[in-house]
Short mmCIF file of C-alpha atoms in Angstrom, two decimals:
data_model
loop_
_atom_site.label_atom_id
_atom_site.label_comp_id
_atom_site.label_asym_id
_atom_site.label_seq_id
_atom_site.Cartn_x
_atom_site.Cartn_y
_atom_site.Cartn_z
CA UNK A 243 24.96 -33.26 15.48
CA UNK A 244 23.03 -36.49 14.93
CA UNK A 245 24.26 -38.30 18.05
CA UNK A 246 21.16 -40.14 19.34
CA UNK A 247 22.39 -40.16 22.95
CA UNK A 248 22.81 -36.37 22.91
CA UNK A 249 19.29 -35.89 21.53
CA UNK A 250 17.85 -38.21 24.16
CA UNK A 251 19.55 -36.11 26.86
CA UNK A 252 18.23 -32.90 25.31
CA UNK A 253 14.62 -34.19 25.27
CA UNK A 254 15.04 -35.55 28.77
CA UNK A 255 16.11 -32.12 30.01
CA UNK A 256 13.19 -30.47 28.19
CA UNK A 257 10.73 -32.92 29.78
CA UNK A 258 12.09 -32.13 33.24
CA UNK A 259 11.56 -28.42 32.66
CA UNK A 260 8.36 -28.39 30.64
CA UNK A 261 6.86 -25.17 31.94
CA UNK A 262 10.11 -23.19 31.82
CA UNK A 263 10.88 -24.48 28.32
CA UNK A 264 7.37 -23.74 27.10
CA UNK A 265 7.39 -20.16 28.33
CA UNK A 266 10.79 -19.53 26.86
CA UNK A 267 9.80 -21.05 23.53
CA UNK A 268 6.54 -19.13 23.54
CA UNK A 269 8.35 -15.80 23.82
CA UNK A 270 10.56 -16.72 20.83
CA UNK A 271 7.57 -17.94 18.82
CA UNK A 272 5.68 -14.73 19.64
CA UNK A 273 8.57 -12.60 18.43
CA UNK A 274 8.79 -14.39 15.09
CA UNK A 275 4.97 -14.42 14.73
CA UNK A 276 4.81 -10.66 15.28
CA UNK A 277 7.65 -10.03 12.89
CA UNK A 278 6.14 -12.11 10.06
CA UNK A 279 2.57 -10.92 10.61
CA UNK A 280 3.42 -7.23 10.88
CA UNK A 281 5.71 -7.39 7.84
CA UNK A 282 3.02 -9.24 5.86
CA UNK A 283 0.32 -6.82 7.01
CA UNK A 284 2.56 -3.86 6.12
CA UNK A 285 3.12 -5.39 2.67
CA UNK A 286 -0.68 -5.86 2.26
CA UNK A 287 -1.26 -2.22 3.20
CA UNK A 288 1.41 -1.08 0.79
CA UNK A 289 0.01 -3.22 -2.02
CA UNK A 290 -3.51 -1.91 -1.40
CA UNK A 291 -2.45 1.69 -1.25
CA UNK A 292 -0.30 1.28 -4.35
CA UNK A 293 -3.27 -0.22 -6.15
CA UNK A 294 -5.52 2.66 -5.16
CA UNK A 295 -2.94 5.39 -5.86
CA UNK A 296 -2.19 3.72 -9.18
CA UNK A 297 -5.38 5.29 -10.58
CA UNK A 298 -3.19 8.36 -11.02
CA UNK A 299 -0.03 8.11 -13.12
CA UNK A 300 2.95 8.50 -10.76
CA UNK A 301 4.42 11.15 -13.11
CA UNK A 302 1.23 13.26 -13.15
CA UNK A 303 0.08 16.53 -11.68
CA UNK A 304 -3.44 17.98 -11.17
CA UNK A 305 -4.53 21.62 -10.80
CA UNK A 306 -7.73 22.91 -9.18
CA UNK A 307 -8.81 26.47 -8.95
CA UNK A 308 -9.07 27.82 -5.40
CA UNK A 309 -10.09 30.98 -3.63
CA UNK A 310 -7.74 33.92 -3.02
CA UNK A 311 -6.90 34.93 0.52
CA UNK A 312 -4.99 38.11 -0.45
CA UNK A 313 -6.10 41.30 -2.23
CA UNK A 314 -3.90 41.92 -5.30
CA UNK A 315 -3.82 44.78 -7.79
CA UNK A 316 -7.50 45.58 -7.48
CA UNK A 317 -8.60 41.98 -7.13
CA UNK A 318 -10.39 41.57 -3.81
CA UNK A 319 -9.74 38.86 -1.27
CA UNK A 320 -12.07 35.85 -1.70
CA UNK A 321 -12.07 35.69 -5.50
CA UNK A 322 -12.71 32.25 -6.97
CA UNK A 323 -10.16 31.21 -9.58
CA UNK A 324 -12.19 29.69 -12.41
CA UNK A 325 -9.99 27.87 -14.94
CA UNK A 326 -11.02 27.92 -18.63
CA UNK A 327 -10.01 26.23 -21.87
CA UNK A 328 -7.44 28.94 -22.57
CA UNK A 329 -5.56 27.97 -19.41
CA UNK A 330 -5.15 24.47 -20.75
CA UNK A 331 -3.66 25.71 -24.00
CA UNK A 332 -1.46 28.21 -22.17
CA UNK A 333 0.04 25.53 -19.88
CA UNK A 334 0.52 23.18 -22.79
CA UNK A 335 2.68 25.76 -24.53
CA UNK A 336 4.57 27.10 -21.54
CA UNK A 337 5.49 23.88 -19.68
CA UNK A 338 8.02 22.18 -21.97
CA UNK A 339 8.04 18.69 -20.36
CA UNK A 340 4.36 17.97 -20.49
CA UNK A 341 3.73 14.56 -22.05
CA UNK A 342 -0.10 14.28 -22.05
CA UNK A 343 -2.59 16.88 -20.85
CA UNK A 344 -6.32 16.72 -20.27
CA UNK A 345 -9.00 18.74 -18.52
CA UNK A 346 -12.24 17.88 -16.73
CA UNK A 347 -15.36 20.04 -16.81
CA UNK A 348 -18.65 19.57 -14.98
CA UNK A 349 -22.40 19.44 -15.52
CA UNK A 350 -24.40 21.79 -13.34
CA UNK A 351 -27.57 20.61 -11.69
CA UNK A 352 -28.85 17.10 -11.07
CA UNK A 353 -27.44 14.33 -13.20
CA UNK A 354 -30.31 11.91 -13.79
CA UNK A 355 -29.20 8.98 -15.93
CA UNK A 356 -31.66 6.37 -17.18
CA UNK A 357 -32.08 3.50 -19.58
CA UNK A 358 -35.61 2.20 -20.04
CA UNK A 359 -36.98 1.62 -16.51
CA UNK A 360 -33.54 1.72 -14.83
CA UNK A 361 -32.12 4.96 -13.54
CA UNK A 362 -29.77 6.47 -11.00
CA UNK A 363 -27.61 9.44 -10.00
CA UNK A 364 -24.04 8.95 -11.20
CA UNK A 365 -20.94 11.09 -11.44
CA UNK A 366 -20.76 12.40 -15.01
CA UNK A 367 -17.32 13.83 -15.88
CA UNK A 368 -16.66 15.61 -19.15
CA UNK A 369 -13.06 14.89 -20.24
CA UNK A 370 -10.60 14.85 -23.15
CA UNK A 371 -9.54 11.72 -25.00
CA UNK A 372 -6.06 11.97 -23.32
CA UNK A 373 -7.52 11.42 -19.88
CA UNK A 374 -6.83 7.72 -20.00
CA UNK A 375 -3.05 8.45 -20.19
CA UNK A 376 -3.27 10.27 -16.87
CA UNK A 377 -5.78 8.10 -14.96
CA UNK A 378 -5.09 4.39 -14.89
CA UNK A 379 -8.12 2.18 -15.45
CA UNK A 380 -8.96 -0.71 -17.75
CA UNK A 381 -11.45 -0.65 -20.60
CA UNK A 382 -13.09 -4.11 -20.41
CA UNK A 383 -15.58 -3.66 -23.23
CA UNK A 384 -15.69 -1.45 -26.34
CA UNK A 385 -13.32 1.56 -26.47
CA UNK A 386 -12.40 4.80 -24.81
CA UNK A 387 -13.25 8.29 -26.05
CA UNK A 388 -11.14 9.35 -29.04
CA UNK A 389 -10.09 12.56 -30.81
CA UNK A 390 -12.91 12.31 -33.31
CA UNK A 391 -15.47 12.17 -30.47
CA UNK A 392 -13.96 15.41 -29.08
CA UNK A 393 -13.61 17.20 -32.41
CA UNK A 394 -17.05 16.30 -33.76
CA UNK A 395 -18.90 16.79 -30.47
CA UNK A 396 -20.25 13.25 -30.54
CA UNK A 397 -22.80 12.31 -27.92
CA UNK A 398 -21.08 9.16 -26.72
CA UNK A 399 -20.16 7.87 -23.27
CA UNK A 400 -17.96 5.29 -21.57
CA UNK A 401 -19.45 3.95 -18.32
CA UNK A 402 -17.97 2.21 -15.27
CA UNK A 403 -18.87 -1.43 -14.71
CA UNK A 404 -20.82 -0.52 -11.60
CA UNK A 405 -23.01 1.78 -13.67
CA UNK A 406 -23.56 -0.99 -16.22
CA UNK A 407 -24.76 -3.36 -13.50
CA UNK A 408 -27.49 -0.84 -12.52
CA UNK A 409 -28.62 0.38 -15.90
CA UNK A 410 -28.15 -2.89 -17.82
CA UNK A 411 -28.71 -5.72 -15.34
CA UNK A 412 -29.81 -8.23 -18.00
CA UNK A 413 -28.25 -7.04 -21.25
CA UNK A 414 -25.08 -5.65 -22.79
CA UNK A 415 -24.64 -1.90 -22.73
CA UNK A 416 -22.54 -1.42 -25.89
CA UNK A 417 -24.37 0.42 -28.61
CA UNK A 418 -27.32 1.29 -26.37
CA UNK A 419 -28.45 4.87 -25.67
CA UNK A 420 -28.72 6.22 -22.15
CA UNK A 421 -30.38 9.49 -21.14
CA UNK A 422 -28.33 12.11 -19.32
CA UNK A 423 -30.60 14.97 -18.24
CA UNK A 424 -32.98 13.89 -21.01
CA UNK A 425 -30.30 13.89 -23.73
CA UNK A 426 -29.42 10.60 -25.40
CA UNK A 427 -25.84 9.36 -25.39
CA UNK A 428 -24.51 6.18 -27.02
CA UNK A 429 -22.49 3.78 -24.83
CA UNK A 430 -19.20 2.99 -26.65
CA UNK A 431 -17.22 1.38 -23.78
CA UNK A 432 -17.15 0.00 -20.23
CA UNK A 433 -14.23 0.48 -17.84
CA UNK A 434 -13.25 -0.78 -14.40
CA UNK A 435 -11.22 1.05 -11.77
CA UNK A 436 -10.51 1.16 -8.04
CA UNK A 437 -11.33 4.27 -6.10
CA UNK A 438 -11.17 5.70 -2.60
CA UNK A 439 -14.96 5.82 -2.59
CA UNK A 440 -16.75 2.58 -1.97
CA UNK A 441 -19.59 3.44 -4.35
CA UNK A 442 -17.59 4.88 -7.24
CA UNK A 443 -19.92 5.10 -10.27
CA UNK A 444 -18.46 7.21 -13.05
CA UNK A 445 -19.49 8.13 -16.55
CA UNK A 446 -17.20 9.96 -18.99
CA UNK A 447 -18.42 12.11 -21.89
CA UNK A 448 -16.55 14.32 -24.37
CA UNK A 449 -15.73 17.67 -22.78
CA UNK A 450 -16.69 19.58 -25.91
CA UNK A 451 -20.20 18.11 -25.78
CA UNK A 452 -20.68 19.02 -22.14
CA UNK A 453 -19.47 22.60 -22.62
CA UNK A 454 -21.72 23.06 -25.63
CA UNK A 455 -24.92 21.37 -24.42
CA UNK A 456 -24.94 21.61 -20.63
CA UNK A 457 -22.70 24.51 -19.61
CA UNK A 458 -22.67 26.92 -22.53
CA UNK A 459 -19.21 28.10 -21.33
CA UNK A 460 -15.57 26.99 -21.35
CA UNK A 461 -15.20 26.46 -17.60
CA UNK A 462 -12.90 23.70 -16.31
CA UNK A 463 -12.93 21.98 -12.94
CA UNK A 464 -9.51 20.42 -13.14
CA UNK A 465 -6.47 20.27 -15.39
CA UNK A 466 -4.29 17.12 -15.33
CA UNK A 467 -1.09 16.25 -17.15
CA UNK A 468 1.84 13.91 -17.10
CA UNK A 469 5.47 14.96 -17.23
CA UNK A 470 8.20 13.29 -19.25
CA UNK A 471 11.10 12.00 -17.08
CA UNK A 472 11.39 14.69 -14.39
CA UNK A 473 12.83 14.48 -10.90
CA UNK A 474 11.08 15.57 -7.71
CA UNK A 475 13.12 18.79 -7.69
CA UNK A 476 12.19 19.51 -11.31
CA UNK A 477 8.51 18.82 -10.55
CA UNK A 478 8.61 21.36 -7.74
CA UNK A 479 10.09 23.92 -10.13
CA UNK A 480 7.27 23.18 -12.60
CA UNK A 481 4.76 23.83 -9.74
CA UNK A 482 6.26 27.30 -9.40
CA UNK A 483 6.04 27.89 -13.18
CA UNK A 484 2.38 26.90 -13.13
CA UNK A 485 1.62 29.18 -10.18
CA UNK A 486 3.41 32.15 -11.78
CA UNK A 487 1.72 31.60 -15.13
CA UNK A 488 -1.79 31.24 -13.65
CA UNK A 489 -1.19 34.20 -11.32
CA UNK A 490 -0.41 36.38 -14.31
CA UNK A 491 -3.49 35.18 -16.25
CA UNK A 492 -6.00 35.39 -13.35
CA UNK A 493 -4.46 38.35 -11.58
CA UNK A 494 -3.69 36.91 -8.13
CA UNK A 495 -0.58 37.01 -5.96
CA UNK A 496 2.14 34.42 -6.59
CA UNK A 497 2.42 34.03 -2.81
CA UNK A 498 -1.27 33.16 -2.34
CA UNK A 499 -1.16 29.44 -1.69
CA UNK A 500 -4.96 29.07 -1.62
CA UNK A 501 -5.55 30.51 -5.09
CA UNK A 502 -4.54 27.19 -6.71
CA UNK A 503 -4.31 23.68 -5.40
CA UNK A 504 -1.67 21.56 -7.14
CA UNK A 505 -1.36 17.84 -6.54
CA UNK A 506 2.19 16.69 -7.35
CA UNK A 507 2.08 12.88 -7.65
CA UNK A 508 5.79 12.73 -8.43
CA UNK A 509 6.56 14.12 -5.01
CA UNK A 510 3.75 12.19 -3.33
CA UNK A 511 4.98 8.90 -4.82
CA UNK A 512 8.41 9.43 -3.32
CA UNK A 513 6.94 10.34 0.08
CA UNK A 514 4.65 7.29 -0.08
CA UNK A 515 7.61 4.95 -0.71
CA UNK A 516 9.67 6.56 2.06
CA UNK A 517 6.78 6.28 4.52
CA UNK A 518 6.27 2.56 3.93
CA UNK A 519 10.01 1.88 4.02
CA UNK A 520 10.03 3.56 7.42
CA UNK A 521 7.07 1.44 8.55
CA UNK A 522 8.89 -1.77 7.49
CA UNK A 523 12.03 -0.71 9.40
CA UNK A 524 9.93 0.04 12.45
CA UNK A 525 8.28 -3.41 12.21
CA UNK A 526 11.69 -5.06 11.93
CA UNK A 527 12.82 -3.23 15.08
CA UNK A 528 9.75 -4.39 16.99
CA UNK A 529 10.08 -7.98 15.79
CA UNK A 530 13.78 -8.27 16.43
CA UNK A 531 13.43 -6.67 19.91
CA UNK A 532 10.73 -9.20 20.75
CA UNK A 533 12.89 -12.05 19.44
CA UNK A 534 15.82 -10.79 21.57
CA UNK A 535 13.58 -10.97 24.66
CA UNK A 536 12.90 -14.58 23.79
CA UNK A 537 16.61 -15.23 23.23
CA UNK A 538 17.40 -13.76 26.65
CA UNK A 539 14.89 -16.27 28.04
CA UNK A 540 16.69 -19.09 26.22
CA UNK A 541 20.01 -17.79 27.59
CA UNK A 542 18.66 -17.79 31.13
CA UNK A 543 17.19 -21.27 30.92
CA UNK A 544 20.49 -22.64 29.53
CA UNK A 545 22.43 -21.03 32.36
CA UNK A 546 20.07 -22.69 34.84
CA UNK A 547 20.44 -26.03 33.02
CA UNK A 548 24.22 -25.78 33.17
CA UNK A 549 24.04 -24.86 36.87
CA UNK A 550 21.72 -27.80 37.62
CA UNK A 551 23.92 -30.22 35.68
CA UNK A 552 27.26 -29.06 37.08
CA UNK A 553 27.96 -32.34 38.82
CA UNK A 554 26.91 -34.38 35.72
CA UNK A 555 29.19 -32.28 33.49
CA UNK A 556 32.05 -32.69 35.94
CA UNK A 557 31.66 -36.47 35.92
CA UNK A 558 31.49 -36.49 32.11
CA UNK A 559 34.77 -34.61 31.93
CA UNK A 560 36.31 -36.83 34.55
CA UNK A 561 35.65 -39.93 32.44
CA UNK A 562 37.05 -38.37 29.28
CA UNK A 563 34.39 -36.09 27.73
CA UNK A 564 36.04 -33.34 25.70
CA UNK A 565 35.12 -29.61 26.11
CA UNK A 566 33.87 -29.68 22.48
CA UNK A 567 31.34 -32.43 23.24
CA UNK A 568 30.06 -30.49 26.26
CA UNK A 569 29.74 -27.28 24.22
CA UNK A 570 27.95 -29.06 21.41
CA UNK A 571 25.42 -30.58 23.85
CA UNK A 572 24.50 -27.17 25.30
CA UNK A 573 24.49 -25.45 21.89
CA UNK A 574 22.30 -28.11 20.29
CA UNK A 575 19.72 -27.77 23.04
CA UNK A 576 19.72 -23.95 22.79
CA UNK A 577 19.46 -23.95 18.99
CA UNK A 578 16.73 -26.62 19.08
CA UNK A 579 14.56 -24.65 21.50
CA UNK A 580 14.98 -21.42 19.60
CA UNK A 581 14.60 -22.88 16.11
CA UNK A 582 11.64 -25.11 16.97
CA UNK A 583 9.80 -22.30 18.75
CA UNK A 584 10.59 -19.81 16.02
CA UNK A 585 9.47 -22.24 13.34
CA UNK A 586 6.03 -22.54 15.00
CA UNK A 587 5.83 -18.76 15.14
CA UNK A 588 6.84 -18.50 11.45
CA UNK A 589 4.19 -21.06 10.39
CA UNK A 590 1.53 -19.32 12.52
CA UNK A 591 2.32 -15.92 11.03
CA UNK A 592 2.35 -17.11 7.41
CA UNK A 593 -0.77 -19.22 8.03
CA UNK A 594 -2.70 -16.26 9.41
CA UNK A 595 -1.71 -14.06 6.48
CA UNK A 596 -2.76 -16.78 4.02
CA UNK A 597 -6.14 -17.14 5.71
CA UNK A 598 -6.72 -13.34 5.70
CA UNK A 599 -5.86 -13.27 2.01
CA UNK A 600 -7.76 -16.41 1.00
CA UNK A 601 -11.02 -15.74 2.90
CA UNK A 602 -11.05 -11.93 2.49
CA UNK A 603 -11.49 -11.33 6.19
CA UNK A 604 -10.89 -7.59 5.85
CA UNK A 605 -13.70 -7.31 3.27
CA UNK A 606 -16.07 -9.27 5.46
CA UNK A 607 -15.27 -7.30 8.59
CA UNK A 608 -15.16 -3.84 7.03
CA UNK A 609 -15.75 -3.75 3.24
CA UNK A 610 -14.66 -0.07 2.64
CA UNK A 611 -11.17 -0.93 3.94
CA UNK A 612 -10.73 -3.92 1.64
CA UNK A 613 -9.29 -1.90 -1.27
CA UNK A 614 -6.55 -0.57 0.99
CA UNK A 615 -5.33 -4.05 2.01
CA UNK A 616 -4.29 -6.32 -0.80
CA UNK A 617 -2.37 -9.62 -0.83
CA UNK A 618 -0.73 -9.57 2.64
CA UNK A 619 2.31 -11.80 2.33
CA UNK A 620 6.00 -12.23 3.13
CA UNK A 621 8.44 -13.21 0.43
CA UNK A 622 10.86 -16.10 0.53
CA UNK A 623 13.80 -13.85 1.36
CA UNK A 624 12.19 -12.70 4.60
CA UNK A 625 11.32 -16.27 5.60
CA UNK A 626 14.93 -17.41 4.95
CA UNK A 627 16.22 -14.36 6.79
CA UNK A 628 13.99 -15.13 9.78
CA UNK A 629 15.25 -18.70 9.82
CA UNK A 630 18.86 -17.51 9.77
CA UNK A 631 18.08 -15.09 12.61
CA UNK A 632 16.63 -17.94 14.63
CA UNK A 633 19.71 -20.18 14.19
CA UNK A 634 22.16 -17.39 14.91
CA UNK A 635 20.28 -16.12 17.97
CA UNK A 636 19.85 -19.67 19.23
CA UNK A 637 23.60 -20.23 18.90
CA UNK A 638 24.33 -16.95 20.67
CA UNK A 639 21.92 -17.78 23.46
CA UNK A 640 23.71 -21.09 24.06
CA UNK A 641 27.28 -19.98 23.48
CA UNK A 642 28.00 -18.44 26.86
CA UNK A 643 26.29 -21.15 28.91
CA UNK A 644 28.15 -23.73 26.72
CA UNK A 645 31.49 -22.03 27.32
CA UNK A 646 30.80 -21.93 31.05
CA UNK A 647 29.95 -25.64 31.01
CA UNK A 648 33.15 -26.45 29.10
CA UNK A 649 35.26 -24.55 31.67
CA UNK A 650 33.95 -26.61 34.64
CA UNK A 651 36.70 -28.67 36.27
CA UNK A 652 35.66 -32.09 37.54
CA UNK A 653 37.08 -31.60 41.02
CA UNK A 654 35.36 -28.19 41.37
CA UNK A 655 32.06 -29.62 40.19
CA UNK A 656 32.21 -32.42 42.75
CA UNK A 657 33.35 -30.03 45.52
CA UNK A 658 30.44 -27.61 44.77
CA UNK A 659 28.02 -30.49 45.12
#
């Protein structure tokens, strides 16, 4: 393996066939580069999407009222299904595996929020204190809404960090009072979250306050809840239970799929994982196929080398060279070309991923897409696996030419010449 004379011969052969060796090595390097880069990019996309989808608990479900498309027992087609507080209590009692449940209401009309001379239009969402158990976000200052806020109808709010930057550019927001449609609310906390929308600016207030002050009704926009340790099949069955229960309450057909819209994150999470597993498998297929094309190139160049050196190999064997030494010479050259080229492709792929991650190229090129692409990288196992693939394919590419070289008889080699 470390015979200096053999390595000198290998490099001499490479120098004589620079263009052919370069093109062959380039195809191998391209294959490894594509494999590493696509796997890393796929991992970055998965990380980003996971981070975005993580705003919803993976064991949660959400319900929105829809519009009927079928007439049913005197109820005309086109009826809007308006959920109310009683629906929340009914589902809480009838669905046995509910862990945490919350609802979101709404504020009709313009939502003008101000503090001193700073103002803006933000998304004000009336919620329960349990909402934080269903939506994942971090409270970075103060606290979240609590049961006392809900029960006592306290005029308090928790605002997103983006809202704080606008309303409180030079001072802390905690303890200050902001105006929501000319009604004062005390800021008790600040939270941070990632969202699909680039300009997500949310404010949460107690649902009881909103229904009493702004709406004067018990209407709900959405009901959300988490389920305790249920499978995908069980979650689908719970979807049916919800549909049947709400159909009986609001008098619409169980078969009307547009009357309610139910988001099943348990099922969606499984589909999401399966989709990205499929993408990774597809990337592996593309990368390995490209590597194989490079290996075929190595195989061809080694067959040509053996053909060109037939006389030399014959003379070697005539003066006592063993078949093993001839095989090792050809194999070493094949493995060297494959491994060296693949190593450059590996370094280039990892280097590009590191630069994308370090310098936030996605955010600079297209900021809205940045949240969907996070920490593109390949783990050590993939790098080791790629290295093993290189060595094995290099050995395979050189095996048959090496065996052909070892089978050459000196007299036949000299006769062919």
